[in-house]
Coordinates of C-alpha atoms and ligand atoms in Angstrom, one line a residue:
M7 CA 138.7 55.4 51.1
Q8 CA 141.4 55.3 53.8
T9 CA 140.4 55.3 57.5
Y10 CA 142.7 57.0 60.0
D11 CA 142.6 56.6 63.8
L12 CA 142.9 60.0 65.4
S13 CA 143.6 58.5 68.8
A14 CA 146.5 56.4 67.6
P15 CA 149.4 58.9 67.5
T16 CA 151.2 59.2 70.8
T17 CA 153.3 62.3 70.0
R18 CA 152.7 65.6 68.3
S19 CA 154.9 64.8 65.4
E20 CA 153.1 61.5 64.8
L21 CA 149.8 63.4 64.8
N22 CA 151.1 66.0 62.4
A23 CA 152.4 63.2 60.1
L24 CA 148.9 61.6 60.2
Y25 CA 147.4 65.0 59.3
A26 CA 149.9 65.4 56.4
K27 CA 148.8 62.0 55.0
M28 CA 145.2 62.9 55.3
R29 CA 145.7 66.2 53.4
N30 CA 147.3 64.3 50.6
E31 CA 144.3 62.0 50.1
P32 CA 142.3 63.0 47.0
G33 CA 139.0 63.7 48.9
L34 CA 137.8 63.5 52.5
C35 CA 139.0 60.7 54.8
R36 CA 137.2 58.5 57.3
V37 CA 138.3 58.7 60.9
E38 CA 138.0 56.7 64.1
P39 CA 136.8 56.9 66.8
F40 CA 133.5 58.2 65.3
G41 CA 133.7 56.6 61.9
A42 CA 133.2 60.2 60.7
Y43 CA 134.1 61.9 57.5
A44 CA 137.0 64.4 58.0
A45 CA 138.1 67.5 56.1
S46 CA 141.8 68.1 56.6
R47 CA 142.7 70.6 53.9
Y48 CA 142.3 74.3 54.6
E49 CA 139.8 74.9 51.7
D50 CA 137.7 71.9 52.6
I51 CA 137.5 73.0 56.2
L52 CA 136.3 76.4 55.2
V53 CA 133.4 74.8 53.3
V54 CA 132.4 72.6 56.2
Q55 CA 132.4 75.5 58.6
K56 CA 130.8 78.0 56.3
D57 CA 128.2 76.1 54.3
A58 CA 125.4 75.5 56.9
Q59 CA 123.0 74.2 54.2
R60 CA 125.2 71.3 53.4
F61 CA 127.0 70.9 56.8
S62 CA 124.6 71.6 59.7
A63 CA 125.6 72.4 63.2
E64 CA 122.1 71.7 64.4
A65 CA 122.1 67.9 64.1
I66 CA 125.1 67.5 66.4
A67 CA 123.1 68.9 69.4
A68 CA 121.7 65.4 70.1
A69 CA 125.2 64.3 71.2
A70 CA 125.1 66.8 74.1
E71 CA 121.8 65.5 75.3
P72 CA 121.9 61.6 75.5
S73 CA 118.8 59.9 77.0
W74 CA 120.5 59.2 80.4
L75 CA 121.2 62.9 80.9
G76 CA 117.9 64.5 80.0
H77 CA 117.6 68.2 79.2
N78 CA 121.0 69.9 78.8
P79 CA 120.8 73.7 78.0
L80 CA 124.2 73.5 76.1
A81 CA 122.5 71.3 73.4
H82 CA 120.3 74.3 72.6
S83 CA 122.9 77.0 72.4
M84 CA 123.7 79.1 69.3
L85 CA 126.7 76.9 68.6
S86 CA 124.3 74.2 67.5
R87 CA 121.9 76.4 65.5
D88 CA 121.8 77.0 61.8
P89 CA 120.5 80.2 60.2
P90 CA 118.1 81.9 60.4
R91 CA 117.8 81.1 64.2
H92 CA 121.6 81.3 64.7
T93 CA 121.7 84.7 63.0
Q94 CA 119.0 86.1 65.4
L95 CA 120.7 84.7 68.5
R96 CA 124.1 85.9 67.5
A97 CA 122.8 89.4 66.8
L98 CA 121.3 89.5 70.4
V99 CA 124.5 88.5 72.2
S100 CA 127.3 89.9 70.0
R101 CA 127.1 93.5 71.3
A102 CA 128.3 92.3 74.7
F103 CA 131.5 91.0 73.0
G104 CA 132.1 94.1 70.8
P105 CA 134.8 96.7 71.3
A106 CA 132.9 98.6 74.1
G107 CA 132.3 95.3 76.0
L108 CA 136.0 94.4 75.7
A109 CA 137.3 97.8 76.6
R110 CA 135.2 97.5 79.8
L111 CA 137.0 94.2 80.6
E112 CA 140.5 95.3 79.8
S113 CA 141.5 96.7 83.1
V114 CA 140.0 93.7 85.0
V115 CA 141.9 91.2 82.8
R116 CA 145.1 93.1 83.3
R117 CA 144.7 93.4 87.1
E118 CA 143.8 89.7 87.4
A119 CA 146.8 88.6 85.3
E120 CA 149.2 90.8 87.3
A121 CA 147.9 89.4 90.6
L122 CA 148.1 85.8 89.5
A123 CA 151.6 86.3 88.0
E124 CA 152.8 88.0 91.2
S125 CA 151.6 85.0 93.2
V126 CA 153.2 82.2 91.0
V127 CA 156.5 84.1 90.7
R128 CA 156.7 84.4 94.5
Q129 CA 156.3 80.6 94.7
R130 CA 159.2 80.1 92.2
E131 CA 158.7 76.3 91.8
V132 CA 155.0 75.9 90.8
E133 CA 152.5 73.9 88.8
L134 CA 151.2 76.5 86.4
V135 CA 148.0 75.0 84.9
D136 CA 145.9 75.1 88.1
T137 CA 147.5 78.2 89.6
F138 CA 147.7 80.5 86.5
C139 CA 146.6 79.2 83.1
F140 CA 143.2 78.1 84.4
L141 CA 142.5 80.8 87.1
L142 CA 142.7 83.7 84.7
P143 CA 140.0 82.6 82.2
R144 CA 137.9 81.2 85.2
N145 CA 138.0 84.5 87.1
I146 CA 137.3 86.5 83.9
I147 CA 134.2 84.4 83.0
G148 CA 133.0 84.7 86.6
H149 CA 133.4 88.4 86.5
L150 CA 131.8 88.7 83.0
L151 CA 128.7 86.9 84.3
G152 CA 128.7 89.0 87.5
L153 CA 128.9 85.9 89.6
D154 CA 129.9 85.7 93.3
P155 CA 133.5 84.5 93.5
S156 CA 132.4 81.8 96.0
T157 CA 130.9 79.9 93.0
F158 CA 134.1 80.0 90.9
P159 CA 135.6 76.9 92.4
E160 CA 132.7 74.8 91.0
F161 CA 133.5 75.9 87.4
K162 CA 136.2 73.3 86.9
R163 CA 134.1 70.3 87.9
W164 CA 131.1 71.6 85.8
V165 CA 133.2 72.0 82.7
S166 CA 135.0 68.7 83.0
S167 CA 131.7 67.0 83.6
I168 CA 130.1 68.5 80.5
N169 CA 133.2 67.6 78.4
L170 CA 132.7 64.0 79.4
I171 CA 129.2 63.6 78.1
A172 CA 130.0 62.1 74.8
S173 CA 132.4 59.4 76.2
A174 CA 130.8 58.9 79.7
T175 CA 130.6 55.5 81.3
P176 CA 127.5 54.6 83.4
E177 CA 129.4 55.2 86.7
Q178 CA 130.0 58.8 85.6
Y179 CA 126.3 59.5 84.7
E180 CA 125.2 60.7 88.2
G181 CA 128.2 63.0 88.6
I182 CA 127.4 64.7 85.2
R183 CA 123.7 64.9 85.9
S184 CA 124.4 66.6 89.2
A185 CA 126.8 69.1 87.6
V186 CA 124.2 70.0 85.0
R187 CA 121.6 70.4 87.8
E188 CA 123.9 72.6 89.8
M189 CA 124.7 74.8 86.8
K190 CA 121.0 75.1 85.9
H191 CA 120.2 76.1 89.5
D192 CA 123.0 78.7 89.8
M193 CA 122.6 80.2 86.3
G194 CA 118.8 80.3 86.8
A195 CA 119.3 82.3 90.0
V196 CA 121.6 84.7 88.2
I197 CA 119.2 85.3 85.4
A198 CA 116.3 85.8 87.8
E199 CA 118.3 88.3 89.8
R200 CA 119.4 90.3 86.8
R201 CA 115.8 90.4 85.4
R202 CA 114.7 91.8 88.8
K203 CA 117.7 94.2 89.2
P204 CA 119.8 94.7 86.1
G205 CA 123.4 96.0 86.7
E206 CA 126.5 96.7 84.7
D207 CA 127.5 93.1 83.9
M208 CA 127.1 91.0 80.8
V209 CA 124.1 89.0 81.9
S210 CA 122.3 92.3 82.5
D211 CA 123.2 93.5 79.0
L212 CA 121.8 90.2 77.6
V213 CA 118.6 90.6 79.6
R214 CA 118.2 94.1 78.1
A215 CA 119.3 93.1 74.6
E216 CA 116.7 93.6 71.9
V217 CA 117.0 93.2 68.1
E218 CA 114.0 94.0 65.9
G219 CA 111.6 93.6 68.8
S220 CA 113.0 90.2 69.8
R221 CA 114.6 89.4 73.2
L222 CA 116.3 86.4 74.7
S223 CA 114.0 84.0 76.7
D224 CA 115.2 82.5 80.0
D225 CA 115.9 79.2 78.3
E226 CA 118.0 81.0 75.6
L227 CA 119.9 82.9 78.2
M228 CA 120.6 79.8 80.2
S229 CA 121.9 78.0 77.0
F230 CA 124.2 80.9 76.3
L231 CA 125.6 81.0 79.8
F232 CA 126.3 77.2 79.6
L233 CA 128.0 77.9 76.2
L234 CA 130.2 80.7 77.6
I235 CA 131.3 78.7 80.6
T236 CA 132.2 75.6 78.6
A237 CA 133.6 77.4 75.5
G238 CA 135.6 80.1 77.1
M239 CA 137.5 78.4 80.0
E240 CA 139.3 75.3 79.0
S241 CA 140.3 76.6 75.5
T242 CA 141.9 79.7 76.9
T243 CA 143.6 77.7 79.7
H244 CA 145.2 75.6 77.0
L245 CA 146.2 78.7 74.9
I246 CA 148.0 80.1 77.9
G247 CA 149.6 76.7 78.8
N248 CA 150.7 76.1 75.2
S249 CA 152.2 79.6 75.1
V250 CA 154.2 79.1 78.3
I251 CA 155.6 75.8 76.8
H252 CA 156.8 77.6 73.7
L253 CA 158.3 80.5 75.7
A254 CA 160.2 78.0 77.8
R255 CA 161.4 75.9 74.9
L256 CA 162.4 78.8 72.7
P257 CA 164.7 81.1 74.7
E258 CA 165.0 83.7 71.8
Q259 CA 161.2 84.0 71.8
F260 CA 161.3 84.5 75.6
E261 CA 163.9 87.2 75.2
Q262 CA 162.0 88.9 72.4
A263 CA 158.8 88.9 74.5
R264 CA 160.6 90.4 77.5
A265 CA 162.3 93.1 75.4
D266 CA 159.3 94.1 73.3
K267 CA 155.7 93.7 74.5
A268 CA 154.6 94.3 70.9
H269 CA 156.1 90.9 70.0
I270 CA 153.6 89.0 72.3
P271 CA 150.5 89.2 70.1
R272 CA 152.5 87.9 67.1
F273 CA 153.8 85.1 69.3
I274 CA 150.3 84.2 70.6
E275 CA 148.9 84.2 67.0
E276 CA 151.5 81.6 66.0
V277 CA 150.8 79.5 69.1
L278 CA 147.1 79.6 68.1
R279 CA 148.0 78.3 64.6
Y280 CA 150.6 75.8 65.7
E281 CA 149.0 74.4 68.8
P282 CA 145.2 74.9 68.5
P283 CA 143.5 74.3 71.9
I284 CA 140.4 73.1 70.0
Q285 CA 141.6 70.6 67.4
L286 CA 138.4 70.0 65.5
N287 CA 134.7 71.0 65.0
F288 CA 131.7 68.8 64.4
R289 CA 129.0 69.1 61.7
M290 CA 126.5 66.7 60.1
A291 CA 125.7 66.3 56.4
A292 CA 122.2 67.9 56.0
S293 CA 121.5 65.8 52.9
D294 CA 123.5 63.7 50.5
V295 CA 126.4 66.0 49.8
E296 CA 129.7 66.0 47.9
L297 CA 133.0 67.6 48.9
S298 CA 136.3 67.4 47.0
G299 CA 134.9 64.4 45.1
T300 CA 133.8 62.5 48.2
K301 CA 130.1 61.6 48.5
V302 CA 128.9 62.0 52.0
P303 CA 125.5 60.4 52.9
A304 CA 122.9 62.5 54.7
G305 CA 123.2 62.3 58.5
S306 CA 127.0 61.5 58.4
L307 CA 129.1 63.1 61.0
V308 CA 131.7 65.4 59.4
L309 CA 134.8 66.7 61.3
A310 CA 136.6 69.9 60.4
L311 CA 140.2 69.1 61.4
I312 CA 141.3 72.7 62.4
A313 CA 144.7 71.5 63.5
A314 CA 145.4 69.8 60.1
G315 CA 144.2 72.8 58.2
N316 CA 146.6 75.1 60.1
L317 CA 149.5 73.0 58.8
D318 CA 148.3 73.1 55.2
E319 CA 151.3 73.9 53.0
R320 CA 148.9 75.2 50.3
V321 CA 148.2 78.2 52.6
F322 CA 151.1 78.5 55.0
E323 CA 154.8 78.5 54.0
Q324 CA 156.9 76.1 56.0
P325 CA 153.9 75.2 58.1
E326 CA 155.8 73.0 60.5
Q327 CA 158.1 75.8 61.6
F328 CA 157.1 78.0 64.5
L329 CA 157.5 81.5 63.0
P330 CA 155.7 84.4 64.9
G331 CA 154.8 87.3 62.5
R332 CA 154.6 85.0 59.5
E333 CA 152.7 86.0 56.4
K334 CA 149.0 85.1 56.7
G335 CA 149.7 84.4 60.4
T336 CA 146.2 85.5 61.5
Q337 CA 144.5 83.3 58.9
H338 CA 144.6 80.2 60.9
L339 CA 141.4 78.2 61.6
T340 CA 141.7 78.1 65.3
F341 CA 138.7 80.2 66.1
G342 CA 136.6 78.7 63.4
Q343 CA 135.3 80.5 60.3
G344 CA 132.0 81.9 59.0
M345 CA 128.9 82.4 61.0
H346 CA 130.1 80.5 64.1
F347 CA 133.4 82.3 64.3
C348 CA 134.4 82.4 68.0
L349 CA 132.6 85.2 69.8
G350 CA 135.3 85.2 72.4
A351 CA 138.4 85.3 70.1
Q352 CA 139.4 88.9 71.1
L353 CA 138.8 88.1 74.7
A354 CA 141.0 85.0 74.6
R355 CA 143.7 86.9 72.8
M356 CA 143.5 89.6 75.4
E357 CA 143.7 87.2 78.3
A358 CA 146.7 85.4 76.8
R359 CA 148.5 88.7 76.1
F360 CA 148.1 90.1 79.6
A361 CA 149.0 86.7 81.1
L362 CA 152.3 86.6 79.2
E363 CA 153.1 90.2 79.7
A364 CA 152.6 89.9 83.4
L365 CA 154.7 86.7 83.6
V366 CA 157.7 87.7 81.5
S367 CA 158.0 91.1 83.0
R368 CA 158.6 89.5 86.4
I369 CA 161.1 86.8 85.5
R370 CA 164.4 86.5 83.7
E371 CA 164.2 82.7 83.2
L372 CA 161.4 80.2 82.7
K373 CA 162.3 76.5 83.0
L374 CA 160.1 73.5 82.5
R375 CA 160.9 71.1 85.3
S376 CA 160.2 68.1 83.0
P377 CA 161.3 67.9 79.4
E378 CA 158.3 65.8 78.5
I379 CA 154.9 67.5 78.5
E380 CA 152.0 65.5 79.9
W381 CA 149.2 66.5 77.5
I382 CA 145.5 66.1 78.4
P383 CA 144.3 62.7 77.0
N384 CA 141.8 64.1 74.5
Y385 CA 142.3 64.3 70.7
G386 CA 139.7 67.1 70.5
L387 CA 141.4 69.4 72.9
H388 CA 145.1 70.3 73.1
G389 CA 147.0 71.6 76.1
P390 CA 149.2 70.5 79.0
R391 CA 147.5 68.6 81.9
V392 CA 150.1 69.9 84.3
L393 CA 153.0 72.3 83.9
P394 CA 155.6 72.2 86.6
V395 CA 158.0 75.1 86.1
E396 CA 160.7 77.1 87.8
L397 CA 160.3 80.8 87.5
I398 CA 163.5 82.8 88.2
P399 CA 162.5 86.3 89.3
A400 CA 163.9 89.3 87.3
Ligands
LIG196 C1 141.8 80.1 72.8 C2 140.6 80.1 73.2 C3 139.4 79.8 72.3 C4 139.3 79.0 71.2 C5 140.5 78.2 70.5 C6 138.0 79.0 70.7 C7 137.5 78.3 69.6 C8 136.3 78.4 69.1 C9 135.8 77.7 67.8 C10 136.7 76.9 66.9 C11 134.5 78.0 67.7 C12 133.6 77.6 66.5 C13 133.0 76.3 66.7 C14 132.2 75.8 65.5 O1 132.3 76.4 64.4 O2 131.6 74.7 65.6 C15 134.1 78.9 68.8 C16 132.8 79.4 69.0 C17 132.5 80.1 70.1 N1 133.3 80.5 71.1 FE1 135.3 80.2 71.3 N2 137.2 79.7 71.5 C18 138.1 80.3 72.5 C19 137.7 81.1 73.5 C20 136.4 81.6 73.8 C21 136.1 82.5 74.8 C22 137.0 83.1 75.8 C23 134.7 82.7 74.7 C24 133.8 83.5 75.6 C25 134.0 83.8 76.8 C26 134.2 81.9 73.6 C27 132.9 81.8 73.2 C28 132.5 81.2 72.0 C29 131.1 81.2 71.5 C30 130.0 81.9 72.3 C31 131.1 80.5 70.3 C32 129.9 80.2 69.5 C33 129.7 81.2 68.4 C34 128.6 80.9 67.4 O3 128.0 79.8 67.4 O4 128.2 81.8 66.7 N3 135.3 81.3 73.0 N4 135.2 79.1 69.6

């Protein structure tokens, strides 16, 4: 069986070529850096994401809790639970993300997006990741949790620290330990406060949530808040950043977005398919299993290569073309599939839509100040590290 190195490609087209080779292998492939098995075809990815009996999300939790770190609430979140526990936890939290919860957020997201767009357009020459792409999801998560805005600046350090856990070097251990400690302290205080005095925010909803006589314990609430902060911020930052890059590089898309707001959701859906902010998911073989003729021993790490599946020619026509409004355009794998399907998918779409609406309605031109994009150096996540642009006001 062929082994591929996911960290070897230096450009997007090299990476896509690697994915194409992998999809043409008869079964699964082996990949470095993890020595994992990897599913790269759309259909195989669906199986890995949907069949929890064969491909467990539970076993990967250990990676978020190495011995040098100690207890990490994120390792115990619903993301790393299989049914039946996952089903119970999801039932308890999903109401907060239903249509009523989203409707409650809509005006806040719109107002935040407008204010941030106003500020960056006024600056004209500006780095957009830190001033726009990141601030919108950060402020929305902060609002969602009912946190005091004075704690928002800590979010970035917390999330980057948590994202480092799997690859951390000993010099980084103390920084990560203290970020987890601070998060536990601040989230613990929020939970205690909402238990004492519930309000109209999501944490209060979660405190009150009850399904079949069962409620969330403090530990479960804490794990869920860790999950929201880490799952919802960086991914949405990259979605907005990747969207801005496509708007700047494709003037006809920029003009269409300015002329007709209804084009923006179709455009975002194609950015999601073409440039998935999260490139892969992890599972572990629960027993000796077989997929597409490949035997995978129990305990092996299995990757679902979302980004490769989104380019599968068996499902998407001309997959390497960027075609908003394409047939099956919403069937991409970017938000996962099956029981762990992203709980924040509609929120992420809403944030990206309002961000782009607010931006394009204020400018007549969007220029990247450097033709080369500096991507974040992480094969699991995909988005610009910095985005210097010039915004020409309308
Ligand atoms: C463009 C932005 C986003 C992308 C690409 C994304 C992607 C994903 C993916 C691929 C999964 C499934 C992981 C797996 O199966 O192992 C997932 C799960 C999840 N996402 Fe997102 N996400 C985004 C934004 C958000 C936001 C804004 C939130 C909340 C504020 C959120 C909350 C969650 C939660 C709670 C889960 C776990 C669901 C479960 O285990 O049942 N995500 N996301």
